Structures are given as structure tokens and as C-alpha cells.
mmCIF file of C-alpha atoms in Angstrom:
data_model
loop_
_atom_site.group_PDB
_atom_site.id
_atom_site.type_symbol
_atom_site.label_atom_id
_atom_site.label_comp_id
_atom_site.label_asym_id
_atom_site.label_seq_id
_atom_site.Cartn_x
_atom_site.Cartn_y
_atom_site.Cartn_z
ATOM 1 C CA MET A 492 -4.829 -97.299 -69.087
ATOM 2 C CA THR A 493 -7.894 -95.939 -67.268
ATOM 3 C CA LYS A 494 -8.404 -92.200 -67.666
ATOM 4 C CA LYS A 495 -11.136 -90.411 -65.747
ATOM 5 C CA ILE A 496 -12.056 -86.868 -64.785
ATOM 6 C CA ARG A 497 -14.575 -85.678 -62.239
ATOM 7 C CA LEU A 498 -15.582 -82.511 -60.424
ATOM 8 C CA ILE A 499 -14.858 -82.218 -56.713
ATOM 9 C CA ARG A 500 -16.722 -79.703 -54.541
ATOM 10 C CA THR A 501 -15.372 -78.987 -51.051
ATOM 11 C CA MET A 502 -15.924 -76.372 -48.368
ATOM 12 C CA VAL A 503 -12.707 -74.501 -47.655
ATOM 13 C CA THR A 504 -12.026 -72.359 -44.582
ATOM 14 C CA GLU A 505 -9.894 -69.264 -45.038
ATOM 15 C CA TYR A 506 -8.574 -66.929 -42.350
ATOM 16 C CA VAL A 507 -8.510 -63.289 -43.377
ATOM 17 C CA PRO A 508 -6.772 -60.653 -41.198
ATOM 18 C CA ASN A 509 -9.110 -58.001 -39.832
ATOM 19 C CA PRO A 510 -8.043 -54.532 -41.092
ATOM 20 C CA GLU A 511 -8.138 -52.962 -37.619
ATOM 21 C CA CYS A 512 -5.405 -55.326 -36.444
ATOM 22 C CA TYR A 513 -2.838 -53.744 -38.729
ATOM 23 C CA ASP A 514 -2.591 -50.949 -36.122
ATOM 24 C CA LYS A 515 -0.506 -53.324 -34.041
ATOM 25 C CA GLY A 516 2.235 -53.020 -36.649
ATOM 26 C CA MET A 517 2.398 -56.766 -37.238
ATOM 27 C CA THR A 518 2.692 -58.518 -40.586
ATOM 28 C CA ILE A 519 0.237 -61.286 -41.462
ATOM 29 C CA GLU A 520 2.965 -63.885 -40.861
ATOM 30 C CA GLU A 521 3.786 -62.398 -37.454
ATOM 31 C CA MET A 522 0.142 -62.446 -36.465
ATOM 32 C CA ALA A 523 -0.184 -66.093 -37.513
ATOM 33 C CA GLN A 524 2.972 -67.119 -35.655
ATOM 34 C CA SER A 525 2.349 -65.068 -32.517
ATOM 35 C CA ASP A 526 1.873 -66.663 -29.111
ATOM 36 C CA ALA A 527 -1.390 -64.777 -28.583
ATOM 37 C CA GLU A 528 -4.236 -66.469 -26.776
ATOM 38 C CA GLN A 529 -6.998 -68.041 -28.896
ATOM 39 C CA ASP A 530 -9.365 -65.200 -28.009
ATOM 40 C CA ASP A 531 -6.872 -62.713 -29.415
ATOM 41 C CA LEU A 532 -6.397 -64.725 -32.614
ATOM 42 C CA GLU A 533 -10.145 -64.677 -33.187
ATOM 43 C CA THR A 534 -10.072 -60.885 -33.133
ATOM 44 C CA ILE A 535 -7.098 -60.798 -35.516
ATOM 45 C CA PHE A 536 -8.537 -63.174 -38.115
ATOM 46 C CA SER A 537 -11.999 -63.567 -39.625
ATOM 47 C CA GLU A 538 -12.988 -67.114 -40.571
ATOM 48 C CA ILE A 539 -14.551 -67.391 -44.030
ATOM 49 C CA GLU A 540 -16.020 -70.562 -45.532
ATOM 50 C CA LYS A 541 -16.362 -70.816 -49.287
ATOM 51 C CA ASP A 542 -17.218 -73.474 -51.849
ATOM 52 C CA GLU A 543 -14.143 -74.596 -53.786
ATOM 53 C CA VAL A 544 -14.478 -76.360 -57.127
ATOM 54 C CA LYS A 545 -11.621 -78.394 -58.561
ATOM 55 C CA TRP A 546 -11.188 -81.247 -61.034
ATOM 56 C CA GLU A 547 -9.778 -84.646 -60.115
ATOM 57 C CA ILE A 548 -7.792 -86.170 -62.972
ATOM 58 C CA ILE A 549 -7.176 -89.923 -62.717
ATOM 59 C CA ASN A 550 -4.633 -91.459 -65.075
ATOM 60 C CA GLY A 551 -4.141 -95.133 -64.303
ATOM 61 C CA ASP A 552 -2.804 -95.282 -60.736
ATOM 62 C CA SER A 553 -1.887 -91.586 -60.518
ATOM 63 C CA THR A 554 -4.186 -88.748 -59.477
ATOM 64 C CA CYS A 555 -3.829 -84.984 -59.605
ATOM 65 C CA PHE A 556 -6.082 -82.000 -58.942
ATOM 66 C CA VAL A 557 -6.426 -78.842 -61.052
ATOM 67 C CA LYS A 558 -8.553 -75.699 -60.662
ATOM 68 C CA ASP A 559 -9.184 -75.424 -64.413
ATOM 69 C CA VAL A 560 -9.688 -78.556 -66.492
ATOM 70 C CA SER A 561 -7.696 -76.970 -69.333
ATOM 71 C CA GLU A 562 -4.633 -77.307 -67.084
ATOM 72 C CA ALA A 563 -5.040 -81.073 -67.353
ATOM 73 C CA GLU A 564 -3.642 -80.956 -70.875
ATOM 74 C CA ALA A 565 -0.258 -80.249 -69.319
ATOM 75 C CA VAL A 566 -0.317 -83.637 -67.600
ATOM 76 C CA GLU A 567 -1.564 -85.373 -70.764
ATOM 77 C CA VAL A 568 -4.636 -86.916 -69.210
ATOM 78 C CA ILE A 569 -7.505 -85.637 -71.339
ATOM 79 C CA ASN A 570 -9.013 -88.511 -73.289
ATOM 80 C CA ILE A 571 -12.676 -88.176 -72.494
ATOM 81 C CA VAL A 572 -15.798 -86.624 -73.990
ATOM 82 C CA PRO A 573 -18.436 -85.569 -71.427
ATOM 83 C CA ILE A 574 -21.900 -87.060 -71.917
ATOM 84 C CA ILE A 575 -24.866 -84.712 -71.440
ATOM 85 C CA LEU A 576 -28.625 -85.011 -71.801
ATOM 86 C CA GLU A 577 -30.307 -83.581 -74.884
ATOM 87 C CA GLU A 578 -32.109 -80.903 -72.841
ATOM 88 C CA GLN A 579 -28.766 -79.790 -71.349
ATOM 89 C CA GLU A 580 -27.538 -78.691 -74.777
ATOM 90 C CA VAL A 581 -29.138 -75.267 -74.157
ATOM 91 C CA VAL A 582 -26.749 -74.797 -71.212
ATOM 92 C CA VAL A 583 -23.694 -75.453 -73.390
ATOM 93 C CA ALA A 584 -25.105 -73.252 -76.168
ATOM 94 C CA TRP A 585 -25.591 -70.338 -73.751
ATOM 95 C CA ALA A 586 -22.088 -70.811 -72.335
ATOM 96 C CA ARG A 587 -20.493 -70.833 -75.806
ATOM 97 C CA LYS A 588 -22.274 -67.596 -76.665
ATOM 98 C CA LYS A 589 -21.244 -66.017 -73.359
ATOM 99 C CA LYS A 590 -17.573 -66.953 -73.895
ATOM 100 C CA GLU A 591 -17.358 -64.047 -76.354
ATOM 101 C CA ASP A 592 -17.141 -61.607 -73.432
ATOM 102 C CA TRP A 593 -16.904 -63.741 -70.263
ATOM 103 C CA ASN A 594 -14.242 -66.155 -69.052
ATOM 104 C CA VAL A 595 -15.182 -69.757 -68.269
ATOM 105 C CA ALA A 596 -14.850 -69.303 -64.494
ATOM 106 C CA SER A 597 -17.438 -66.480 -64.501
ATOM 107 C CA ILE A 598 -19.819 -68.520 -66.667
ATOM 108 C CA ILE A 599 -19.644 -71.500 -64.321
ATOM 109 C CA GLU A 600 -20.055 -69.272 -61.260
ATOM 110 C CA ALA A 601 -23.233 -67.782 -62.787
ATOM 111 C CA LEU A 602 -24.653 -71.303 -63.189
ATOM 112 C CA VAL A 603 -23.630 -72.863 -59.860
ATOM 113 C CA SER A 604 -24.233 -69.876 -57.570
ATOM 114 C CA GLU A 605 -27.176 -70.138 -55.188
ATOM 115 C CA LYS A 606 -28.246 -66.633 -56.214
ATOM 116 C CA THR A 607 -29.135 -65.538 -59.734
ATOM 117 C CA SER A 608 -26.568 -63.221 -61.331
ATOM 118 C CA LYS A 609 -27.819 -59.627 -60.960
ATOM 119 C CA THR A 610 -26.332 -58.639 -64.326
ATOM 120 C CA LEU A 611 -28.082 -61.515 -66.130
ATOM 121 C CA LYS A 612 -31.558 -61.466 -64.579
ATOM 122 C CA LYS A 613 -33.073 -60.085 -67.795
ATOM 123 C CA ASP A 614 -31.199 -62.584 -69.989
ATOM 124 C CA GLU A 615 -33.861 -65.176 -70.874
ATOM 125 C CA GLU A 616 -31.279 -67.609 -72.289
ATOM 126 C CA TYR A 617 -29.305 -67.459 -69.028
ATOM 127 C CA MET A 618 -32.408 -67.996 -66.905
ATOM 128 C CA ARG A 619 -33.387 -70.997 -69.047
ATOM 129 C CA ALA A 620 -29.846 -72.434 -68.947
ATOM 130 C CA ARG A 621 -29.688 -71.986 -65.166
ATOM 131 C CA GLU A 622 -33.109 -73.635 -64.735
ATOM 132 C CA VAL A 623 -32.049 -76.666 -66.795
ATOM 133 C CA TYR A 624 -28.664 -76.896 -65.034
ATOM 134 C CA ARG A 625 -30.138 -76.762 -61.538
ATOM 135 C CA GLY A 626 -32.928 -79.193 -62.445
ATOM 136 C CA LYS A 627 -30.511 -82.134 -62.751
ATOM 137 C CA ASN A 628 -28.634 -84.169 -60.152
ATOM 138 C CA ASN A 629 -24.963 -83.531 -59.346
ATOM 139 C CA SER A 630 -23.685 -86.133 -61.807
ATOM 140 C CA TRP A 631 -25.406 -84.478 -64.788
ATOM 141 C CA ARG A 632 -24.485 -81.010 -63.484
ATOM 142 C CA ASP A 633 -20.820 -81.995 -63.376
ATOM 143 C CA SER A 634 -20.998 -83.404 -66.910
ATOM 144 C CA VAL A 635 -22.355 -80.173 -68.373
ATOM 145 C CA LEU A 636 -19.740 -78.086 -66.498
ATOM 146 C CA LEU A 637 -17.045 -80.322 -67.962
ATOM 147 C CA ALA A 638 -18.566 -79.902 -71.433
ATOM 148 C CA ILE A 639 -18.425 -76.112 -71.009
ATOM 149 C CA GLN A 640 -14.772 -76.183 -69.930
ATOM 150 C CA MET A 641 -13.610 -78.639 -72.594
ATOM 151 C CA ASN A 642 -15.879 -77.178 -75.305
ATOM 152 C CA ILE A 643 -16.816 -80.683 -76.470
ATOM 153 C CA TYR A 644 -19.601 -83.082 -75.545
ATOM 154 C CA ARG A 645 -21.746 -85.917 -76.767
ATOM 155 C CA MET A 646 -25.344 -86.598 -75.888
ATOM 156 C CA GLU A 647 -26.718 -89.773 -74.385
ATOM 157 C CA ASN A 648 -28.750 -90.530 -77.530
ATOM 158 C CA ASP A 649 -25.979 -89.699 -80.062
ATOM 159 C CA ILE A 650 -24.952 -92.164 -82.752
ATOM 160 C CA LYS A 651 -21.896 -94.192 -81.768
ATOM 161 C CA GLN A 652 -18.722 -95.588 -83.294
ATOM 162 C CA GLY A 653 -19.400 -98.543 -85.605
ATOM 163 C CA GLN A 654 -23.192 -98.150 -85.627
ATOM 164 C CA LEU A 655 -25.205 -98.490 -88.831
ATOM 165 C CA VAL A 656 -26.742 -95.020 -89.247
ATOM 166 C CA THR A 657 -28.860 -93.060 -91.709
ATOM 167 C CA ASN A 658 -30.194 -89.560 -92.367
ATOM 168 C CA GLY A 659 -32.985 -90.851 -94.597
ATOM 169 C CA CYS A 660 -30.869 -90.556 -97.748
ATOM 170 C CA ALA A 661 -27.391 -91.892 -96.993
ATOM 171 C CA ILE A 662 -26.711 -95.025 -94.945
ATOM 172 C CA GLY A 663 -23.501 -96.516 -93.631
ATOM 173 C CA PHE A 664 -21.294 -97.070 -90.593
ATOM 174 C CA ALA A 665 -20.267 -94.203 -88.293
ATOM 175 C CA GLY A 666 -16.608 -93.510 -87.496
ATOM 176 C CA GLU A 667 -13.886 -90.863 -87.056
ATOM 177 C CA PHE A 668 -15.908 -88.570 -84.790
ATOM 178 C CA ASN A 669 -15.010 -84.918 -84.197
ATOM 179 C CA PHE A 670 -16.957 -83.893 -81.088
ATOM 180 C CA SER A 671 -15.895 -80.241 -81.154
ATOM 181 C CA GLU A 672 -17.581 -79.961 -84.590
ATOM 182 C CA ARG A 673 -20.108 -82.712 -83.791
ATOM 183 C CA SER A 674 -19.266 -84.296 -87.118
ATOM 184 C CA PHE A 675 -18.250 -87.799 -88.269
ATOM 185 C CA HIS A 676 -17.349 -89.780 -91.363
ATOM 186 C CA LEU A 677 -19.741 -92.258 -92.934
ATOM 187 C CA PHE A 678 -18.268 -95.520 -94.219
ATOM 188 C CA ALA A 679 -19.697 -98.121 -96.598
ATOM 189 C CA THR A 680 -18.080 -100.940 -94.632
ATOM 190 C CA LYS A 681 -17.780 -101.582 -90.903
ATOM 191 C CA ASP A 682 -13.988 -101.897 -91.143
ATOM 192 C CA GLU A 683 -13.946 -98.265 -92.408
ATOM 193 C CA SER A 684 -12.087 -99.199 -95.593
ATOM 194 C CA ILE A 685 -14.477 -97.282 -97.897
ATOM 195 C CA LYS A 686 -15.301 -93.712 -96.878
ATOM 196 C CA ILE A 687 -18.544 -92.132 -98.136
ATOM 197 C CA GLY A 688 -18.200 -88.618 -96.726
ATOM 198 C CA LYS A 689 -18.316 -86.254 -93.756
ATOM 199 C CA TYR A 690 -21.630 -85.436 -92.047
ATOM 200 C CA LEU A 691 -23.082 -83.796 -88.926
ATOM 201 C CA MET A 692 -23.942 -86.138 -86.072
ATOM 202 C CA ASP A 693 -27.255 -84.429 -85.338
ATOM 203 C CA ASP A 694 -28.567 -85.259 -88.841
ATOM 204 C CA PHE A 695 -28.234 -89.031 -88.341
ATOM 205 C CA GLN A 696 -29.827 -91.729 -86.235
ATOM 206 C CA SER A 697 -29.024 -95.392 -85.714
ATOM 207 C CA VAL A 698 -30.760 -98.041 -87.813
ATOM 208 C CA LYS A 699 -32.731 -100.348 -85.518
#
């Protein structure tokens, strides 16, 4: 079954009641349902456009949308590891560090916002992460945002399942990956019948 996840950005229009209109003694619902002329409605409500970010989860023929990708676990759709570029790893590293005192939504907002966060202007790691994030196209931007939310990722040049790999000392076939730890098991045989040990992905490269 095909399982996919992607970021959707849309412009959303919201209508917010103007405070001065409460003097009329009307509730928000009454104002919305009133038979007032259009000109009057424009004085009652202010139109606000904002950028809305949501995740599209595709599971076979069914599709759903969630505001936070962690909610997707409830619909049992997560079976994907985001792929990022090697230079984007600094973005994920900054986000992981920032998670100690910020929630994920605030971290993502600091990266995607058109304006630099006032509270982080002196944070060199943030400025570097933001520069790298904004220097890529939307596809790579979405991948790194997904990596931040899911707290797992793999890089485009990572070793892969079944490859013959080495760290200069040990050699074998890669399998049983743990992308949250960025670790894997090394096997003496391609069918993974003889396990050598557990290693870090970043210490190995494929044998050409």
C-alpha cells in the first residue's frame, strides 16, 4: 500500500469582529447571520489573510489532513523517513537543541517566517539554520520541516539497506536501520543471517 506525506501551504481568509461593533449588543453569530447590507458587514468584520500549514497524509486511496504530523500516528499512516541534504543537517540539529525550551510549532514558525525572529537575532546557530533552510527550494524545505516534526531523517548520500559498506576497519552488509539513532546493524552476509554488530551510519560509506 502506498504511503506518502507532504506539506501543504495555503492562504486562509479569516473574518474577525471589530471590537467597536460589540456596542450594538450583538453576538458574533448574530452579526454573521444578520441581514445587514454588505457595507455594514465590512465594518463589523475585519478580513485577515494568513498562511496556513498542514500535512497531507496519503494512505493508499484514502487521504487526510492534520495540523501536526504527530497526529498522523493516530491514523496509522507514518511509514516514511524524510530525506534531507547533508548541509540541511544543521537545521535539524538547531531544531533539536531548541526543542528543550520551544515547542515544534514555534521552531517551524521561526524558520518559515518572512521576518527573522526578534528574540533569536543574536543566535548564530539560528541565523545559520534559517539561511540554509531558506536557500533551498520548497521540496527540500518541506523535507527538513518533516524531519524536525518526526525527529528522524536520512540524508541523500547515506548508506542504504543491503549495501556493502565499510568504515575502513569493518566491512559487511547494512541492515536493520534505526533512523532516530542514525544507527544500523552490520551483517556478514547479504541475507542478514550472520550479524557482526551495531554501528553509526555516519561512520560508514558504501563500497564502490
